[in-house]
DNA sequence: CTGTTAGCGCATTCAG
DNA sequence: CTGAATGCGCTAACAG
C-alpha cells in the first residue's frame, strides 16, 4: 500500500541510499541519476515518511508551541509571528492549546517532548517550578514567549509589562489627570496582572499622587468585567477623571458604562488601556492604548529558538521588546 | 543520554516486551511486575518516544488540522471544539495555519501527511480539485470542517450559509423593511460569500421585493470595509431602511458609519449580520446577528473523524448544523 | 503472564 | 558519485 524509499530505488534502478540522498538534497548525486530518481518518485507518488526519518536522524524539524488560549487574539498574533519565522527556517510547528490550565500545560509539554520536537516555545501564563522541572527533563531548548521566568533561568522574549502600564498612566498624568482609577487584571498573575498594577502605582507615586484603594478594581480581562468595575467608580462622590484598564476589552466595557451614565469619553472621563487590539479602532471614541508588539514577540522568540537549536551563540537570552503608546480619542485633557 | 525502553527493561529485570506492555496498558502483566516497571521508569525518568512508537505501530494518535487563519476568532472557536473532542478520544492535534493561501494549504496538507497523522481536518476555505487530489493520496480519512465540498465527495460539517443569510434578511423583512441593502463578502468564495448573497436574494424574491443592484456592495469581511461600503448607501436618494452585513465586523463598521452621519441604529436604519462573535455584545447598540455554532462544528467534525479513523460506520457523512438568529438591539421595526 | 524475534522506513557510516 | 549494511526505539506476532 504505502510506497517506501525502497520501492523508489527499485523503480529507478538505484540503491535506497541514493534515493535518500536526492530526497535530502545531498549534492553528491549525478544530475542524471537525480533525474531518474525524481521520475520514479513521481511515477510512484512517493511521499517521505517523516516519522521514520525522525527516528533515523533523531531530528524532526518540528517545534512545539504551547498556547494558553487559542481564542485570545493576542496569543493568536504571537502564533502568527512564530509561524512565519518557523516557515522561514523550515521548521514545522505543532500548536497545542492548554486552556490556561496548569495541569494541561504540563501534560502538553510532555506529549510534545514525547513527539521529539526539536525545540519548545512556551507562551503566556505563569512559569512555576513544576514547569521548570518539565523543561529540565527536555533535552531540547525551550524559550518562553510573551512571559518571563522571574529567576531568569530560561530564555524568554516579552515586553516590560510594568513599564507599559507606567507609560499608560503617565500619559494620563501628562494630560493633567490626577484622579486616576485602574481596572486591573488578576493580581495573582505576576508577569502581567500584578506587573501592570505595579506600573500604575509607580506612575502615581512619581507624580506625588496618593493611591486610593477605592480606585482600584480587579476584573477578569473581559468586557463585562470592565462594565462592572467601572460601575463602582461611577458614584458621585468618587468620580475619577481618568481610568486605566489593563486590557482593551475592559476599557471598552468602561467606556460603555460611562456613556450609559450619560457622561462622555473623553470629555468627562478619559480611558486608556494596554493591548491595542484590532478592537481599539472599532469603538467610538477610538481607544488610546499601549501597543504590545505581539507578532514580534512571536517572531523574535522563534528566531531565538532556532539559534538555540542549532547551538549558535546568542548574545541575549532574555529579550524585552519595546512597547508604544498609541494615542487615539479616548483620552484627553483633564477638565480645568 | 536518552533512556530507552531497553534501559528500563534492564533496570526492572524484565524484557522490553513487558515494559512495552505496561506502557501501553496491556492487561496481561502481573501487578507486581507492573509495579517494578513503573518504579524503574520513575527512577530513570523514561519518556516513551512517540516517533519510534509511530513507526512501529503505524499509528500516531495524532490528527492534523489545517486552519485558514489563526487570528480569526471564528476559526479559533472551531479549533477549540476540535481540541476538546480530540482530547476526549486521546488524540493529539497538530494545528497548522495556512494564511488563507491555497499553495500553503496544499503544502501544509502534505507535510501533515508526511508526519503520518491518523486523520485530517480541513477547516474553512474553498476546496478545489487540487485539494481533492491531495486528499486522495492521503491514506487516512479527511473531513471538512466549516466548509463543504460542492460535489459531496468528502465528509463535511458546516452550517447552511445560504439559509443563515436568508433567515437574517427575512428577520428584517419581518420588521417591515423593504429597502434592504447588503454588505457582502467576496462573491468568489462559493461556500460562504456567494452563498450568503444567494440567501439575501432568495429572501427578497420571496417577499416580492425587486433586487436593486446599487444596494449590494462587496467588502472584505473587515470593519473598515463595512464603513466604506455603508458610505455608498448613505446618499439621500437611496437610503436603505435596513442593512444586512455578511460579518459582524462589517456590520459594526456600518453602524458606525450610520451614526457618524447623525442617523440612529435602529431608529433610522436597522442592521443585522452573520457571525454572532463576542463583539456583537460589545457595540452600542448591541448587534442582532445569526449565530453560527462554531464550537459545535469543530466538535462534531472531530467526532466524525474519530469514527472514520476507527472505521466505525457513520450514518451521515455530510452534516449541516442549525443556526440561530439572535435578536439584540440593532434591528427593529421599519418606520411607518 | 513473559521473553524472543522481526521489522517499521529511513539516514548514515563505511567501502568502493 | 554510489551501494551495502546497520540501527534509531518501539510494537507486534509468536512461542513458551
XYZ file of C-alpha atoms (C1' of nucleotides) in Angstrom:
704
model
C 0.000 0.000 0.000
C 2.437 2.651 1.126
C 5.335 3.226 -1.186
C 8.721 3.391 0.502
C 12.137 4.613 -0.369
C 12.921 1.059 -1.273
C 10.249 0.887 -3.961
C 11.557 4.079 -5.453
C 15.061 2.656 -5.502
C 13.945 -0.401 -7.391
C 11.866 1.632 -9.820
C 14.785 3.944 -10.532
C 17.348 1.192 -10.630
C 19.471 2.649 -7.857
C 20.032 1.906 -4.188
C 17.929 3.289 -1.397
C 20.909 5.294 -0.228
C 20.823 7.238 -3.444
C 17.144 7.902 -3.162
C 17.710 9.120 0.349
C 20.355 11.454 -0.952
C 18.210 13.074 -3.571
C 15.302 13.428 -1.195
C 17.612 15.178 1.235
C 19.212 17.346 -1.389
C 22.610 15.857 -0.889
C 24.816 17.328 -3.655
C 26.759 14.124 -4.197
C 24.444 12.739 -6.812
C 24.950 12.863 -10.541
C 22.299 15.112 -12.126
C 21.224 12.320 -14.386
C 20.730 9.911 -11.517
C 18.876 12.575 -9.631
C 16.542 12.956 -12.533
C 15.859 9.248 -12.740
C 15.016 9.191 -9.070
C 12.683 12.153 -9.291
C 10.856 10.477 -12.114
C 10.460 7.302 -10.142
C 9.183 9.341 -7.216
C 6.570 10.992 -9.381
C 5.550 7.776 -11.012
C 5.053 6.052 -7.703
C 3.700 9.044 -5.837
C 6.257 8.554 -3.121
C 5.885 10.634 -0.001
C 8.712 10.561 2.534
C 7.707 9.247 5.930
C 8.623 11.928 8.426
C 8.228 9.526 11.305
C 10.794 7.080 10.002
C 13.022 9.961 9.088
C 12.729 11.356 12.566
C 13.652 8.087 14.120
C 16.663 7.571 11.915
C 18.008 11.090 12.109
C 16.884 11.938 15.621
C 15.569 15.217 14.369
C 12.014 16.119 13.483
C 12.422 19.701 12.220
C 9.393 20.405 14.320
C 8.968 22.752 17.225
C 6.228 22.522 19.788
C 4.286 25.605 20.769
C 2.051 25.670 23.791
C -0.521 28.411 23.662
C -2.641 29.222 26.713
C -5.777 30.059 24.808
C -6.178 29.951 21.108
C -9.195 32.200 21.118
C -7.255 35.059 22.646
C -6.317 37.312 19.783
C -3.129 38.451 21.450
C -1.809 34.929 21.542
C -3.055 34.285 18.052
C -0.953 37.179 16.897
C 2.091 35.798 18.665
C 1.453 32.486 16.995
C 1.476 34.177 13.613
C 4.886 35.613 14.316
C 6.124 32.206 15.360
C 4.687 30.559 12.273
C 6.242 32.979 9.854
C 9.727 32.646 11.226
C 9.391 28.898 11.617
C 8.491 28.580 7.952
C 11.414 30.739 7.044
C 13.767 28.325 8.760
C 11.907 25.268 7.508
C 10.547 24.159 10.806
C 7.055 22.824 11.214
C 5.167 23.792 14.283
C 2.810 21.847 16.449
C 0.425 24.197 18.163
C -1.138 22.909 21.348
C -3.726 24.772 23.322
C -3.687 24.426 27.081
C -6.887 26.173 28.151
C -4.928 28.255 30.643
C -4.831 25.255 32.911
C -1.549 24.409 34.506
C -2.075 20.661 34.573
C -2.878 20.677 30.911
C 0.169 22.792 30.226
C 2.387 20.229 31.847
C 0.682 17.400 30.033
C 1.007 19.149 26.728
C 4.684 19.866 27.283
C 5.245 16.194 27.892
C 3.408 14.935 24.855
C 5.294 17.469 22.777
C 8.531 16.135 24.176
C 7.450 12.571 23.502
C 6.893 13.583 19.944
C 10.556 14.509 19.872
C 10.168 18.131 18.917
C 13.492 19.838 18.316
C 12.542 22.780 20.489
C 9.782 24.192 22.628
C 8.077 27.555 22.778
C 6.031 28.186 25.873
C 3.612 31.028 25.504
C 1.933 33.146 28.170
C 0.996 32.021 31.631
C 2.981 31.729 34.789
C 6.100 29.599 34.874
C 6.135 27.539 38.040
C 8.714 25.154 39.424
C 6.708 22.323 38.015
C 7.059 23.830 34.572
C 10.751 24.220 35.025
C 11.004 20.634 36.128
C 9.363 19.552 32.888
C 11.628 21.812 30.876
C 14.676 20.453 32.588
C 13.963 16.896 31.516
C 13.609 18.103 27.956
C 16.796 17.560 26.062
C 15.851 20.356 23.721
C 15.973 24.121 24.044
C 12.995 25.957 25.475
C 12.123 29.616 25.160
C 9.385 31.498 26.907
C 7.336 33.731 24.741
C 5.150 36.567 25.997
C 6.011 35.569 29.521
C 9.097 35.544 31.681
C 10.842 33.473 34.230
C 11.342 35.521 37.351
C 14.622 33.817 38.090
C 15.959 34.330 34.607
C 16.863 30.706 34.210
C 15.032 30.237 30.946
C 15.456 32.275 27.773
C 12.474 34.492 27.120
C 11.029 37.190 24.913
C 8.481 39.577 26.347
C 7.695 43.198 26.891
C 8.079 45.072 30.143
C 4.533 44.966 31.435
C 5.275 47.155 34.386
C 6.721 49.859 32.179
C 3.854 49.570 29.713
C 1.364 50.267 32.466
C 3.551 53.012 33.821
C 3.656 54.726 30.449
C -0.091 54.475 30.028
C -0.764 56.090 33.373
C 1.904 58.656 32.789
C 0.165 59.656 29.583
C -2.955 60.292 31.614
C -0.968 62.311 34.126
C 0.524 64.248 31.263
C -2.987 65.242 30.290
C -3.406 66.754 33.714
C -5.332 63.921 35.324
C -4.841 63.184 38.972
C -7.888 61.151 39.914
C -6.924 58.052 38.046
C -8.651 54.763 38.643
C -7.447 51.374 37.488
C -9.333 48.350 36.278
C -6.793 45.644 36.845
C -6.491 42.044 35.817
C -5.981 39.438 38.477
C -3.185 40.309 40.843
C -2.263 36.643 41.114
C -0.609 36.668 37.752
C 2.871 38.003 38.470
C 4.039 38.571 34.936
C 1.071 40.562 33.670
C -1.699 41.372 36.109
C 0.471 42.270 39.033
C 3.146 43.945 36.929
C 0.623 46.308 35.419
C -0.685 47.204 38.803
C 2.856 47.950 39.927
C 3.350 50.220 36.951
C 0.183 52.094 37.810
C 1.351 52.598 41.366
C 4.787 53.746 40.343
C 3.412 56.354 37.967
C 1.126 57.760 40.639
C 3.852 57.769 43.202
C 6.269 59.555 40.960
C 3.698 62.264 40.330
C 3.057 62.622 44.014
C -0.479 61.346 43.728
C -1.571 59.332 46.743
C -3.012 55.974 45.855
C -6.660 55.475 46.692
C -7.649 51.970 47.458
C -11.193 52.534 46.218
C -9.779 53.495 42.840
C -8.616 50.005 42.002
C -10.928 47.198 40.935
C -9.962 43.764 39.766
C -11.625 42.402 36.641
C -11.135 39.254 34.632
C -9.801 40.872 31.454
C -13.216 40.658 29.800
C -15.659 43.253 28.530
C -18.354 42.544 31.089
C -15.959 42.899 33.956
C -14.931 46.285 32.594
C -18.532 47.423 32.751
C -18.934 46.050 36.197
C -15.722 47.529 37.550
C -16.483 50.912 36.074
C -19.852 50.805 37.774
C -18.119 51.024 41.114
C -16.282 54.165 40.110
C -19.355 55.902 38.808
C -20.550 57.211 42.084
C -20.900 60.969 42.526
C -18.534 61.233 45.430
C -15.646 59.437 43.846
C -15.751 60.037 40.136
C -12.275 59.593 38.669
C -11.284 61.845 35.815
C -9.453 59.066 34.056
C -9.352 55.291 34.003
C -6.531 52.948 33.145
C -7.708 49.485 32.122
C -5.387 46.514 31.938
C -6.941 45.288 28.690
C -8.762 46.734 25.703
C -11.850 44.722 26.409
C -12.207 46.045 29.914
C -11.537 49.545 28.624
C -14.339 49.230 26.106
C -16.603 47.979 28.850
C -15.638 51.006 30.909
C -16.347 53.371 28.038
C -19.796 51.935 27.569
C -20.515 52.091 31.275
C -19.516 55.739 31.281
C -21.600 56.535 28.238
C -24.586 54.732 29.671
C -24.427 57.122 32.634
C -24.768 59.986 30.198
C -21.163 61.019 30.588
C -18.751 61.404 27.737
C -15.395 59.936 26.880
C -13.013 61.665 26.923
C -14.989 64.812 27.798
C -15.835 63.727 31.294
C -13.600 60.750 31.794
C -10.543 59.641 29.854
C -9.822 55.985 29.220
C -6.601 54.279 28.244
C -5.578 50.652 28.194
C -2.954 48.117 27.281
C -3.290 45.806 24.273
C -4.078 47.825 21.198
C -6.048 45.022 19.663
C -7.989 45.476 16.477
C -10.966 46.407 18.570
C -9.290 49.610 19.665
C -10.221 51.029 16.264
C -13.696 49.591 16.449
C -15.149 51.659 19.277
C -16.403 55.170 19.472
C -14.398 57.004 20.607
C -11.435 55.030 19.346
C -9.341 53.724 22.162
C -5.961 55.054 23.236
C -3.819 52.130 24.249
C -0.306 50.897 24.795
C 0.592 48.695 21.877
C 2.357 45.439 22.553
C 4.305 44.008 19.647
C 2.743 40.561 19.842
C 3.731 39.474 16.367
C 7.317 40.463 17.046
C 7.362 38.647 20.332
C 6.473 35.509 18.439
C 8.923 36.145 15.647
C 11.825 37.011 17.897
C 11.266 34.099 20.222
C 11.142 31.693 17.310
C 14.308 33.178 15.918
C 15.967 32.801 19.266
C 14.851 29.205 19.424
C 16.318 28.417 16.020
C 19.656 29.684 17.210
C 19.457 27.606 20.335
C 18.520 24.511 18.340
C 21.467 24.996 16.032
C 23.676 25.634 19.007
C 24.595 29.022 17.663
C 25.785 31.579 20.165
C 23.136 34.027 21.373
C 24.040 37.400 22.759
C 20.983 37.773 24.943
C 18.806 35.075 26.335
C 16.278 37.424 27.882
C 14.933 39.961 25.472
C 12.486 42.748 26.204
C 10.757 44.288 23.221
C 9.710 47.930 23.234
C 6.092 48.960 23.575
C 4.442 52.078 22.307
C 1.585 54.248 23.428
C -0.906 54.843 20.648
C -2.941 57.980 21.194
C -6.419 57.910 19.799
C -9.560 59.633 21.019
C -10.490 58.101 24.347
C -8.010 60.041 26.416
C -7.726 63.787 26.541
C -7.006 66.736 28.739
C -8.433 66.830 32.225
C -11.156 69.371 32.825
C -9.970 72.579 34.379
C 21.789 10.254 27.027
C 18.256 9.279 26.134
C 16.835 6.441 28.129
C 15.061 3.794 26.106
C 12.636 1.029 26.769
C 15.617 -1.265 26.834
C 17.239 0.566 29.732
C 14.021 0.339 31.659
C 13.830 -3.383 30.980
C 17.305 -3.944 32.340
C 16.676 -1.760 35.362
C 13.465 -3.612 36.169
C 14.855 -7.033 35.369
C 12.268 -7.819 32.691
C 12.194 -7.887 28.930
C 11.483 -4.903 26.767
C 8.252 -6.513 25.671
C 6.994 -6.350 29.207
C 7.924 -2.731 29.527
C 6.124 -2.027 26.302
C 3.091 -3.771 27.709
C 2.905 -1.732 30.856
C 3.490 1.482 28.975
C 0.622 0.588 26.691
C -1.655 -0.528 29.493
C -1.832 -4.071 28.259
C -3.691 -6.008 30.967
C -1.542 -9.113 30.587
C 1.013 -8.097 33.155
C 1.180 -9.249 36.756
C 0.500 -6.295 39.057
C 3.769 -6.889 40.815
C 5.752 -6.796 37.600
C 3.890 -3.741 36.555
C 4.913 -2.047 39.748
C 8.555 -2.935 39.272
C 8.463 -1.490 35.802
C 6.822 1.724 36.913
C 9.486 2.147 39.540
C 12.227 1.666 37.012
C 10.547 4.192 34.754
C 10.450 6.749 37.520
C 13.992 6.099 38.570
C 15.288 6.537 35.062
C 12.916 9.265 34.027
C 11.906 7.321 30.990
C 9.766 9.067 28.415
C 8.329 6.983 25.575
C 9.483 8.032 22.145
C 6.364 8.731 20.136
C 8.311 8.759 16.899
C 9.606 5.228 17.342
C 6.219 4.181 18.516
C 4.621 5.676 15.463
C 6.994 3.907 13.161
C 6.488 0.540 14.783
C 2.743 0.724 15.168
C 1.963 2.764 12.073
C -0.291 4.943 14.139
C 0.486 8.303 15.648
C -2.731 9.068 17.541
C -2.396 12.475 16.029
C -4.709 14.340 13.724
C -3.704 17.232 11.558
C -5.828 20.352 11.460
C -5.357 22.993 8.840
C -6.765 26.327 9.831
C -7.006 29.170 7.311
C -6.239 31.936 9.717
C -5.482 31.506 13.345
C -6.280 35.098 14.203
C -9.851 34.745 13.011
C -11.904 34.195 16.122
C -14.456 32.089 14.315
C -11.831 29.560 13.368
C -10.291 29.752 16.786
C -13.620 28.727 18.207
C -13.856 25.817 15.802
C -10.385 24.789 16.869
C -11.495 24.727 20.468
C -14.274 22.351 19.628
C -11.843 20.132 17.780
C -9.365 20.190 20.642
C -11.873 19.229 23.264
C -13.188 16.233 21.418
C -9.702 15.182 20.340
C -8.572 15.156 23.953
C -11.604 13.155 24.883
C -10.616 10.442 22.427
C -6.930 10.701 23.279
C -5.798 12.168 20.037
C -3.203 14.888 19.827
C -3.710 17.571 17.295
C -1.263 19.386 15.103
C -2.634 22.776 14.209
C -1.250 24.336 11.070
C -2.118 27.778 9.880
C -2.290 28.371 6.145
C -2.694 32.133 5.868
C -5.685 31.664 3.601
C -3.317 30.862 0.772
C -4.111 27.900 -1.366
C -0.500 26.971 -2.107
C 0.251 26.965 1.561
C -2.820 24.877 2.269
C -1.621 22.223 -0.139
C 1.864 22.326 1.303
C 0.569 22.039 4.825
C -1.660 19.100 3.942
C 1.345 17.322 2.534
C 3.631 17.887 5.489
C 0.842 16.742 7.767
C 0.525 13.588 5.716
C 4.278 13.070 5.795
C 4.054 13.266 9.529
C 1.713 10.280 9.318
C -1.264 11.819 11.008
C -4.086 9.357 11.502
C -6.635 11.779 10.084
C -7.045 15.233 8.655
C -9.405 18.084 9.389
C -9.530 20.778 6.772
C -11.078 23.968 8.014
C -12.629 26.820 6.052
C -11.685 27.939 2.599
C -12.625 26.660 -0.791
C -11.988 23.037 -1.702
C -10.539 22.840 -5.188
C -9.623 19.881 -7.333
C -6.079 20.342 -6.264
C -7.136 19.914 -2.669
C -9.063 16.820 -3.531
C -6.076 15.440 -5.337
C -4.004 15.876 -2.180
C -6.720 14.290 -0.071
C -6.972 11.370 -2.413
C -3.327 10.433 -1.967
C -3.800 10.502 1.767
C -4.393 7.050 3.088
C -6.220 8.498 6.048
C -9.722 9.895 6.460
C -10.338 13.569 5.826
C -13.226 15.694 6.985
C -14.035 19.230 6.002
C -14.927 21.482 8.807
C -16.763 24.792 8.437
C -16.658 24.331 4.702
C -18.165 21.962 2.193
C -17.343 20.114 -0.916
C -19.817 21.039 -3.615
C -19.703 17.570 -5.103
C -20.281 15.878 -1.769
C -17.324 13.605 -2.219
C -15.729 14.434 1.094
C -17.338 14.213 4.521
C -18.025 17.626 5.974
C -19.579 19.519 8.840
C -20.870 23.008 8.257
C -23.895 25.212 8.534
C -26.145 26.215 5.693
C -24.765 29.614 4.860
C -27.411 30.360 2.319
C -30.169 29.668 4.795
C -28.415 31.679 7.509
C -28.357 34.723 5.271
C -31.908 34.068 4.209
C -33.077 33.976 7.799
C -31.249 37.179 8.627
C -32.845 39.044 5.764
C -36.187 37.532 6.489
C -35.969 38.862 10.021
C -35.529 42.306 8.559
C -38.478 41.788 6.255
C -40.491 40.636 9.216
C -39.806 44.017 10.803
C -41.417 45.633 7.798
C -38.274 46.574 5.928
C -38.266 46.549 2.169
C -35.304 48.710 1.241
C -32.657 46.267 2.359
C -29.043 46.665 1.361
C -26.343 44.055 1.694
C -22.696 44.356 2.532
C -21.371 41.128 1.138
C -18.116 39.274 1.410
C -16.305 38.323 -1.749
C -18.546 36.586 -4.227
C -15.659 34.395 -5.308
C -15.946 32.280 -2.229
C -18.677 29.795 -3.121
C -19.211 28.264 0.297
C -19.631 31.466 2.277
C -19.516 34.743 0.402
C -21.594 33.684 -2.543
C -23.949 31.534 -0.512
C -24.858 34.427 1.725
C -25.537 36.601 -1.238
C -27.815 33.909 -2.624
C -29.697 33.773 0.651
C -30.183 37.519 0.567
C -31.563 37.336 -2.943
C -33.895 34.489 -2.174
C -35.388 36.286 0.817
C -36.056 39.410 -1.231
C -37.506 37.435 -4.064
C -39.833 35.515 -1.848
C -41.124 38.766 -0.383
C -41.628 40.167 -3.835
C -39.007 42.835 -3.352
C -37.116 43.610 -6.537
C -33.360 43.429 -6.131
C -31.537 46.703 -6.598
C -28.040 46.387 -7.887
C -26.929 49.552 -6.132
C -27.975 48.016 -2.822
C -25.192 45.445 -2.821
C -21.578 46.254 -2.025
C -18.739 43.825 -1.663
C -16.441 44.187 1.334
C -13.542 42.157 2.610
C -15.150 40.948 5.846
C -13.331 43.638 7.845
C -14.515 46.602 9.881
C -13.080 49.242 7.588
C -14.742 47.775 4.571
C -18.053 47.892 6.418
C -17.614 51.616 6.935
C -16.657 52.103 3.357
C -19.477 50.045 1.924
C -22.032 51.751 4.108
C -20.741 55.073 2.866
C -22.059 54.242 -0.560
C -25.533 53.608 0.770
C -25.670 56.814 2.755
C -26.768 59.037 -0.055
C -30.063 60.895 0.266
C -31.634 59.402 -2.786
C -31.000 55.791 -1.923
C -31.049 55.399 1.801
C -31.917 51.812 2.694
C -34.005 51.253 5.789
C -32.014 48.183 6.761
C -28.649 46.617 6.074
C -27.614 43.003 6.100
C -23.874 42.525 6.577
C -22.119 39.248 5.901
C -19.975 39.542 9.029
C -20.149 41.171 12.443
C -17.148 43.312 11.756
C -18.628 44.812 8.635
C -21.903 45.319 10.481
C -20.157 47.250 13.218
C -18.423 49.334 10.595
C -21.809 50.026 9.056
C -23.292 51.022 12.391
C -20.515 53.500 12.999
C -20.824 54.918 9.518
C -24.532 55.425 10.069
C -24.004 57.032 13.459
C -21.327 59.300 12.082
C -23.892 60.657 9.651
C -26.047 61.612 12.575
C -28.519 58.831 11.973
C -29.505 56.257 14.522
C -29.469 52.479 14.640
C -32.024 51.013 14.636
C -34.144 54.180 14.637
C -33.266 55.208 11.126
C -31.566 52.140 9.793
C -31.576 48.572 11.095
C -28.508 46.376 10.899
C -28.182 42.624 11.132
C -25.308 40.296 10.362
C -23.998 36.771 10.444
C -21.391 35.600 12.961
C -22.516 36.499 16.442
C -18.976 36.892 17.657
C -18.183 38.191 21.091
C -18.058 41.653 19.590
C -21.786 41.590 18.931
C -22.241 42.318 22.633
C -19.544 44.944 22.603
C -21.151 47.589 20.443
C -23.853 50.133 21.095
C -26.449 49.234 20.064
C -25.737 45.567 20.547
C -25.778 43.705 17.291
C -28.510 41.380 16.099
C -26.886 38.514 14.282
C -27.293 34.976 13.077
C -25.292 32.746 15.385
C -23.174 30.028 13.868
C -22.304 27.150 16.175
C -18.576 27.295 15.511
C -17.556 25.281 18.544
C -20.011 22.565 17.621
C -18.813 22.478 14.051
C -15.363 21.717 15.397
C -16.591 19.184 17.902
C -18.856 17.337 15.522
C -16.281 17.192 12.763
C -13.684 15.801 15.130
C -16.151 13.250 16.375
C -16.928 12.250 12.826
C -13.242 11.917 12.105
C -12.694 9.619 15.070
C -15.383 7.327 13.726
C -13.822 7.343 10.308
C -10.381 6.614 11.756
C -11.729 3.689 13.713
C -13.613 2.531 10.645
C -16.855 2.711 12.528
C -19.959 3.138 10.418
C -21.254 6.677 10.101
C -24.831 7.418 9.314
C -24.201 10.756 7.650
C -21.058 11.979 6.056
C -22.352 15.448 5.318
C -23.765 17.157 8.354
C -25.378 20.577 8.491
C -25.664 22.147 11.917
C -28.530 24.505 12.747
C -28.008 28.222 13.068
C -29.988 30.656 15.105
C -30.910 34.298 14.801
C -30.078 36.237 17.928
C -32.110 39.380 18.257
C -30.439 42.245 20.027
C -30.852 45.965 19.553
C -29.522 46.856 16.147
C -32.547 45.771 14.205
C -36.067 46.996 14.767
C -39.307 47.911 13.098
C -39.233 49.893 9.905
C -40.507 53.457 10.128
C -44.054 53.907 9.034
C 1.874 -13.863 32.258
C 6.560 -13.147 29.947
C 10.542 -13.321 26.659
C 12.407 -13.606 21.671
C 12.438 -12.034 17.270
C 11.399 -9.283 13.432
C 10.691 -5.479 11.176
C 8.513 -0.220 10.685
C 11.010 3.490 6.731
C 14.732 5.894 6.661
C 19.650 8.288 7.494
C 24.151 7.256 7.843
C 28.516 5.316 8.235
C 31.848 2.884 5.544
C 33.611 0.869 1.386
C 34.415 1.111 -3.266
C 29.421 9.527 -7.124
C 27.054 5.082 -5.460
C 25.805 0.729 -2.820
C 25.621 -2.425 1.344
C 24.971 -2.720 5.957
C 23.488 -1.132 10.437
C 20.451 0.665 13.811
C 17.132 4.588 15.523
C 13.235 2.959 19.757
C 9.450 0.621 19.723
C 5.245 -2.687 18.684
C 3.572 -6.989 17.397
C 3.248 -11.543 16.499
C 4.873 -15.829 18.134
C 6.456 -19.011 21.434
C 6.700 -20.693 25.874
